[in-house]
XYZ file of C-alpha atoms in Angstrom:
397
model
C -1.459 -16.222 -33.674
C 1.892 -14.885 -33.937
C 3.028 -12.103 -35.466
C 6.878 -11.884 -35.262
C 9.189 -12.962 -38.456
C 10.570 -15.997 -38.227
C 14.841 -15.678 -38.200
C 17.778 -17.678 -36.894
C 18.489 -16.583 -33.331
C 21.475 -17.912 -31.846
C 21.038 -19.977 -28.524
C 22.213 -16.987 -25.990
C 22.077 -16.894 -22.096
C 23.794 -13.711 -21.691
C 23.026 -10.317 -22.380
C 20.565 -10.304 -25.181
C 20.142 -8.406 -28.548
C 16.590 -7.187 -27.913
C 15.533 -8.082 -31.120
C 15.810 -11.470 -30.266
C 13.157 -11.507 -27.901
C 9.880 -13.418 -28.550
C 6.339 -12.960 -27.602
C 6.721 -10.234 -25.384
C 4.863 -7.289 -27.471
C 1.739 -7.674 -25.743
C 3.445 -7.540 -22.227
C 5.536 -4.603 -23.881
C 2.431 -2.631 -25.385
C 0.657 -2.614 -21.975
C 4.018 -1.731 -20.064
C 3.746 1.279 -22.407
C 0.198 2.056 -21.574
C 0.348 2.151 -17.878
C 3.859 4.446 -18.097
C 1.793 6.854 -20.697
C -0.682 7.106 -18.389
C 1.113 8.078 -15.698
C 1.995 4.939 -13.757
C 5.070 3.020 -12.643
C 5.464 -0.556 -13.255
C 6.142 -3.645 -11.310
C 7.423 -7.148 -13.426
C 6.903 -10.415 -11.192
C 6.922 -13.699 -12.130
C 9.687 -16.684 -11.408
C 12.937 -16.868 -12.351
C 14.242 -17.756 -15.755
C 10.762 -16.478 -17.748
C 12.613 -13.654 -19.323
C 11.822 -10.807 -16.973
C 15.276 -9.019 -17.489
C 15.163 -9.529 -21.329
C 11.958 -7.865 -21.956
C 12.862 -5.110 -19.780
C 15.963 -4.624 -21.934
C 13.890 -4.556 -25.049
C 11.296 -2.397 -23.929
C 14.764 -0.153 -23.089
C 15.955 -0.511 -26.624
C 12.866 0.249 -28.063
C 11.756 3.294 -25.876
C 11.889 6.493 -27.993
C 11.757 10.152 -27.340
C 10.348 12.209 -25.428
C 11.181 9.020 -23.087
C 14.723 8.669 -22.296
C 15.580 4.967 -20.850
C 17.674 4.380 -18.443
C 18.317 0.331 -17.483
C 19.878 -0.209 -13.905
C 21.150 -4.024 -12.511
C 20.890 -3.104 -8.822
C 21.385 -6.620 -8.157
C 25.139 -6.139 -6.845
C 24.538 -2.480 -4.851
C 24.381 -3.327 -1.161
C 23.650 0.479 -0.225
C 21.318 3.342 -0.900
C 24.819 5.386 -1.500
C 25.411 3.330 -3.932
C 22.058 3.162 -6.104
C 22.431 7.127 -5.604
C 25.864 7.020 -7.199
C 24.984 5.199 -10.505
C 21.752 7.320 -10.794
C 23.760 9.927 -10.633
C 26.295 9.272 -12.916
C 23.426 7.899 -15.850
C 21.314 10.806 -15.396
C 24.514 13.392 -15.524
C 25.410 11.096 -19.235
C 22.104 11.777 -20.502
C 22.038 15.841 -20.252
C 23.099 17.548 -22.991
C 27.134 18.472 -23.982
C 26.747 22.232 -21.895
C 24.254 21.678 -19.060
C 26.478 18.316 -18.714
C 29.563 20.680 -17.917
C 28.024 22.821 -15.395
C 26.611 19.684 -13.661
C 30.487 18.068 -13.703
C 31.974 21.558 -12.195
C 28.736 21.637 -9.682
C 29.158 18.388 -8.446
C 33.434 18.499 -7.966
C 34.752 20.075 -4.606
C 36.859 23.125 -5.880
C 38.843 26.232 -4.080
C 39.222 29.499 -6.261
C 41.585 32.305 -4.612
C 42.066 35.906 -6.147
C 43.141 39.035 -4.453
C 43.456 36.916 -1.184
C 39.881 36.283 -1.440
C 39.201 32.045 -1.158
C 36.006 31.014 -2.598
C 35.085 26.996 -1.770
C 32.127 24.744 -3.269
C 30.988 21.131 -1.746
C 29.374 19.352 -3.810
C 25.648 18.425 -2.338
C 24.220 15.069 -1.428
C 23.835 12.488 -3.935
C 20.199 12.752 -3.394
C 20.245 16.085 -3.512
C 21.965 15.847 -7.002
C 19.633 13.207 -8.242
C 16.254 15.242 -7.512
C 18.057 18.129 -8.918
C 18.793 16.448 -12.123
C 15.467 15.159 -12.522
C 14.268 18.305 -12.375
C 16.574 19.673 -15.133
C 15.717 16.970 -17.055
C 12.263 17.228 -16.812
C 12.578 20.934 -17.541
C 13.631 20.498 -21.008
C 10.755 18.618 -21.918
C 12.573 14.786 -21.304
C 10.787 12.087 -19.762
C 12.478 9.549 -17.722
C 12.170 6.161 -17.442
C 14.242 4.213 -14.914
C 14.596 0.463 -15.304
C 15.621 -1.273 -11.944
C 16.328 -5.066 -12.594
C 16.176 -6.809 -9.546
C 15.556 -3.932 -7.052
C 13.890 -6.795 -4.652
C 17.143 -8.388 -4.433
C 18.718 -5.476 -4.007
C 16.541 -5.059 -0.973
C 16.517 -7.628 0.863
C 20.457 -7.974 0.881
C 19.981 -3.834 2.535
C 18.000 -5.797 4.998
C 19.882 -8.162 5.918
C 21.758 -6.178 7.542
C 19.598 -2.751 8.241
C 15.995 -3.595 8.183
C 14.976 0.463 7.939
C 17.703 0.777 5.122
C 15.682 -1.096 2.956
C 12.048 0.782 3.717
C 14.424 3.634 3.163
C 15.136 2.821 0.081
C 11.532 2.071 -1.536
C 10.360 4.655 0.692
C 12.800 6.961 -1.269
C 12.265 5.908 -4.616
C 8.613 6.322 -3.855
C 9.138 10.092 -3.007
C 11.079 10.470 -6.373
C 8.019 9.380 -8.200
C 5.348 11.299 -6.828
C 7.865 13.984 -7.044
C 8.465 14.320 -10.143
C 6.226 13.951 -12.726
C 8.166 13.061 -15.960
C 9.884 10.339 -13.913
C 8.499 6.580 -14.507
C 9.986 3.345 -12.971
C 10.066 0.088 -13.926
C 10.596 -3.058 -11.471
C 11.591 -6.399 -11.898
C 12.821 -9.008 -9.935
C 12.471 -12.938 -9.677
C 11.784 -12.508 -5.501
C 8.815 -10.919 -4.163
C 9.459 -7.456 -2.015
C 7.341 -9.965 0.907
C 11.037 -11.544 1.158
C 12.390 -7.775 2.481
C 10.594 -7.658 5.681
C 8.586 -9.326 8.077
C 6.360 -6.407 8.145
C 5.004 -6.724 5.039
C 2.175 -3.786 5.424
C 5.098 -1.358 5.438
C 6.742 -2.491 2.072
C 3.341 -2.751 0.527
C 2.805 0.903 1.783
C 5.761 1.835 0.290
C 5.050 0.009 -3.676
C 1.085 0.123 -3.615
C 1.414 3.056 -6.409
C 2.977 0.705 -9.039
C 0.834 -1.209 -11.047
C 1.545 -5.033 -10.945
C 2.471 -7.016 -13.791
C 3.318 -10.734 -13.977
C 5.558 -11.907 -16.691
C 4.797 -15.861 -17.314
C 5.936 -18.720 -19.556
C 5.285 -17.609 -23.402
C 2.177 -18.748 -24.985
C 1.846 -22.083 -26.946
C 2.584 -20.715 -30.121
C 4.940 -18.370 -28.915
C 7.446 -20.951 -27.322
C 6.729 -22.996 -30.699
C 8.105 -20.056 -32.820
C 11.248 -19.409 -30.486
C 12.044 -23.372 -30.595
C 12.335 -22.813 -34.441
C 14.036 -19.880 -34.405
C 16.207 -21.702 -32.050
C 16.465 -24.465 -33.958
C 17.405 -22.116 -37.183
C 19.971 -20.294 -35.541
C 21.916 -23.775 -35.193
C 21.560 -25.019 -38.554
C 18.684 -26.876 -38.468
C 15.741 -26.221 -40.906
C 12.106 -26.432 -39.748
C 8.393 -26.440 -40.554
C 5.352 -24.858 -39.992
C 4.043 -28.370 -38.398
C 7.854 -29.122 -37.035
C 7.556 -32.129 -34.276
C 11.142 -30.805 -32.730
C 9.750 -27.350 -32.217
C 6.431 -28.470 -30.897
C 8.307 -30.903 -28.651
C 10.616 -28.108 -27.296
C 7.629 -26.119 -26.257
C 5.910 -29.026 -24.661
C 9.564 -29.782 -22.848
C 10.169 -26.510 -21.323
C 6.581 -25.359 -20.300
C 7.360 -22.085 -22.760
C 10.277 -20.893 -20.386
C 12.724 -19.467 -22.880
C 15.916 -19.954 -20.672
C 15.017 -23.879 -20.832
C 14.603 -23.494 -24.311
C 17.418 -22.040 -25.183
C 19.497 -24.506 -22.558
C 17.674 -27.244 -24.769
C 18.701 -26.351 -28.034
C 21.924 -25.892 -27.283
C 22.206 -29.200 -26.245
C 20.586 -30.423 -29.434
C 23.119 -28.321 -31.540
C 26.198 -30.447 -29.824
C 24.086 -33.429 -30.818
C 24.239 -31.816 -34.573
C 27.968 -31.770 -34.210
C 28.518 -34.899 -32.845
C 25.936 -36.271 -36.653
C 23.561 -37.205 -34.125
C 19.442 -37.594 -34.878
C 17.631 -34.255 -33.780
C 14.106 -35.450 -33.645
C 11.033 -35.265 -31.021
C 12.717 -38.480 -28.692
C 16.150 -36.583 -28.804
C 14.407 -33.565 -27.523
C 12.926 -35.462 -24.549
C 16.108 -37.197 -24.359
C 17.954 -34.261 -23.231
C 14.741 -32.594 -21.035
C 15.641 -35.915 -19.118
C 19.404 -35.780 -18.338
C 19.184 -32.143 -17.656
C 16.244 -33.146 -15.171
C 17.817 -35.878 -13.767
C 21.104 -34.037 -13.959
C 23.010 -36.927 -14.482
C 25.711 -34.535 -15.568
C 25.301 -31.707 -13.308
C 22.679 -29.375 -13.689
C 22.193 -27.492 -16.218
C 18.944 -25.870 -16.053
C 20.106 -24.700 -12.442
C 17.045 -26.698 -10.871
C 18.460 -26.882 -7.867
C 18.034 -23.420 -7.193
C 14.548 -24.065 -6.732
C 15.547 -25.740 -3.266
C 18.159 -23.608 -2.230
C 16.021 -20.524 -2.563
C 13.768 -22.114 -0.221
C 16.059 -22.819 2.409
C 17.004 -18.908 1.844
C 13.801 -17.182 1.787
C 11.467 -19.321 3.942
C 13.427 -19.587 7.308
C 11.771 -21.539 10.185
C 9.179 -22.555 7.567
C 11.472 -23.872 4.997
C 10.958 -27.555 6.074
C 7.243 -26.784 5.736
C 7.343 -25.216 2.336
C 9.722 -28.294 1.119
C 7.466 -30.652 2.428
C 4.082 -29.195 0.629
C 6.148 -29.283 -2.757
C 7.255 -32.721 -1.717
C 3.706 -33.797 -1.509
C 2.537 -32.150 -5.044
C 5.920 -33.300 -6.700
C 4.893 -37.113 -5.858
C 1.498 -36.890 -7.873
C 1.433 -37.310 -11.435
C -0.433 -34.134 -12.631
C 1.311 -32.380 -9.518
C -1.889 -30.913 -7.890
C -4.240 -31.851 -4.896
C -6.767 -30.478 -2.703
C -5.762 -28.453 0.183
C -7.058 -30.958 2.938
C -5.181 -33.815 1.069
C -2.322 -31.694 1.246
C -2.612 -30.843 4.917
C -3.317 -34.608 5.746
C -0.129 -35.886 4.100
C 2.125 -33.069 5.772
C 0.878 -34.624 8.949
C 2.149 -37.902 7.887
C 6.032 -36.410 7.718
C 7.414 -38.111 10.610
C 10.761 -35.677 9.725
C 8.732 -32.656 9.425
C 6.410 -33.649 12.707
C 9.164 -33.665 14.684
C 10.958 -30.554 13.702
C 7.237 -28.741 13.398
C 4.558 -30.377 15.254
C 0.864 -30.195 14.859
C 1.414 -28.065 11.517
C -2.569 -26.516 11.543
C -4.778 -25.273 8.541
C -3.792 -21.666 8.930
C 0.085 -21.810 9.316
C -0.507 -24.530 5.826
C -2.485 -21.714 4.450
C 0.053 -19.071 5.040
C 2.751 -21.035 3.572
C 1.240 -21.935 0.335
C 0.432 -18.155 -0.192
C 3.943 -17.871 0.083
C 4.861 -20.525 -2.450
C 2.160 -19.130 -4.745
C 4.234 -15.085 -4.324
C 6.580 -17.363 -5.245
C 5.831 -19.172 -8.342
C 6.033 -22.375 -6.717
C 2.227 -23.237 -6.346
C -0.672 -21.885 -7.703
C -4.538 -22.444 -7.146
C -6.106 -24.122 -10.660
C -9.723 -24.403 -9.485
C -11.435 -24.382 -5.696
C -9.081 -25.933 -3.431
C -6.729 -26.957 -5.637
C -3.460 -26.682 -5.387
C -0.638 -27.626 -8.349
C 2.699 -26.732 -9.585
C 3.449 -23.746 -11.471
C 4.936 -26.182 -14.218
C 6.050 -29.876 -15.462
C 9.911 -28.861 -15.553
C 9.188 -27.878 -11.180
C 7.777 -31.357 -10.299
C 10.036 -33.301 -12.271
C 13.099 -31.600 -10.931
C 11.948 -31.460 -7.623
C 11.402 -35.061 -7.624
C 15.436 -35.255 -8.909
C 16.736 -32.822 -6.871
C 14.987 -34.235 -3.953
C 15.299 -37.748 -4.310
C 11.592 -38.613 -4.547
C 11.652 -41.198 -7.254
């Protein structure tokens, strides 16, 4: 049942107005319960389900003794540098005097009278940050830090310095057990198993934070966000509205989809086009078959592959390969493993692929929100929008 007014929103792939996010207040409410009770979040789930847009609203609707705090590490490539904006948002947030003494703490400076020279360095940016924590938590505030896409974040740290990157969640660790009135929040659309091949030592380092995954919206969720869609173009709609139910069917409930969707419905509107239930599978199919480039950034779904998976990226192509080809895009593990052997590409580059290196794979892929198992040994695609554009972005007919 949903409970959320229905109200134009306009079709928006940027930064969002919070209050234009949909069906998130359950995933919001028990966000809220795990931080009140003392525990630090992780968001996971695929790209493009709306991970950074609920984290934003949660933000925006945070109120005191909390004070929010919402950080895109995506573009920091050093600890330094994640120091430096903590810094700086935590100093913003103190009140007008305590704000002063922490700008004239924090400055180098030289004072001379009667030939006596006084000096002050500034300490460490860590140093500083635990410092002002502590201040902060001393007046009764409660902080909670937002990092969107902190897995990102590390794994470009180790890339290029492995123990940079353990340093890091290591680090931020610390700061939570540290300091009690300090909560984080994580999100990121890559799993922290991407930051090293030791993945004992990251889990060591995150096995505090309680695990969340953030999925497609419900039915009748993605059914009231098509017509709110569909209302903030100009288009009126129904409590029984075919378009709307259409849109949600289209775009398995991922609201970046829908929102790609609609937008490309409302040029149809200008152009005195017919905005009906075929139109809406109409344009599901040239963004799938991206006849016109690629719009729902499908391809991405390959690429990340060839990032993430290394040696094994011809494997984990192949096993999607083999779901993308059936109809319902699922099979049983042995029928996958006997139709990998039949690759005479992937035999070559990888021969005598066995049960447990399969096995190890598809764990990945399911970390990954590629696979997942529906019943037994069954495994399918996370979604209808995957196997169709795999099949177009790979070729497979």
């Amino acid at each position: 049942m949903v409970e959320e007014p229905l109200r134009p929103i306009p079709v928006n792939l940027g930064d969002p107005d919070p209050q234009h996010v949909v069906g998130r207040r359950d995933l919001l409410q028990l966000v809220r319960h795990h931080l009140d009770n003392g525990t630090s979040v992780l968001l996971t789930g695929g790209r493009r389900q709306g991970k950074s847009w609920a984290v934003k609203a949660l933000v925006s609707t945070t109120t005191a003794p909390w004070v929010p705090i919402y950080i895109d590490v995506e573009g920091l490539r050093s600890m330094d540098d994640l120091l430096r904006v903590f810094v700086e948002r935590l100093t913003a947030a103190l009140p007008v005097s305590a704000k002063l003494v922490e700008t004239i703490r924090s400055t180098a400076w030289e004072a001379s009278a009667r030939h006596v020279t006084v000096t002050h360095e500034p300490a460490s940016a860590a140093a500083r940050l635990r410092r002002l924590v502590a201040l902060l938590g001393d007046q009764g505030t409660n902080l909670l830090i937002v990092l969107d896409e902190l897995p990102t974040m590390a794994r470009a740290l180790a890339k290029s310095d492995g123990a940079a990157a353990l340093d890091l969640l290591r680090t931020l660790r610390a700061l939570r057990h540290e300091q009690g009135s300090i909560r984080f929040v994580f999100a990121g659309s890559i799993g922290f198993h991407h930051v090293r091949h030791n993945e004992s030592e990251v889990a060591a380092a995150l096995n505090d934070l309680e695990s969340i995954r953030v999925g497609p919206l419900s039915h009748s969720y993605a059914v009231h966000l098509a017509r709110c869609l569909l209302l903030g173009i100009g288009v009126e709609t129904s409590a029984d509205d075919a378009v709307a139910t259409a849109i949600a069917a289209a775009t398995d409930g991922v609201p970046f989809y829908a929102h790609k969707l609609v937008g490309a419905l409302d040029q149809r509107r200008e152009a005195r086009l017919a905005i009906d239930a075929p139109a809406v599978w109409g344009v599901r199919e040239a963004a799938i078959s991206q006849v016109s480039g690629d719009p729902w950034e499908l391809g991405h779904y390959e690429s990340r592959i060839d990032e993430y998976y290394g040696a094994e990226a011809g494997l984990a192509k192949a096993v999607v390969d083999v779901l993308a080809r059936e109809r319902e895009g699922a099979l049983d593990f042995a029928t996958v493993l006997d139709r990998i052997r039949l690759d005479e590409e992937l035999e070559r580059a990888m021969p005598h692929v066995g049960r447990h290196q399969l096995a190890s794979v598809v764990r990945r892929l399911g970390r990954d929100d590629y696979v997942e198992r529906s019943s037994g040994d069954t495994v399918s695609l996370v979604s209808a929008v995957l196997r169709d554009g795999w099949r177009a972005v790979r070729f497979l007919g």
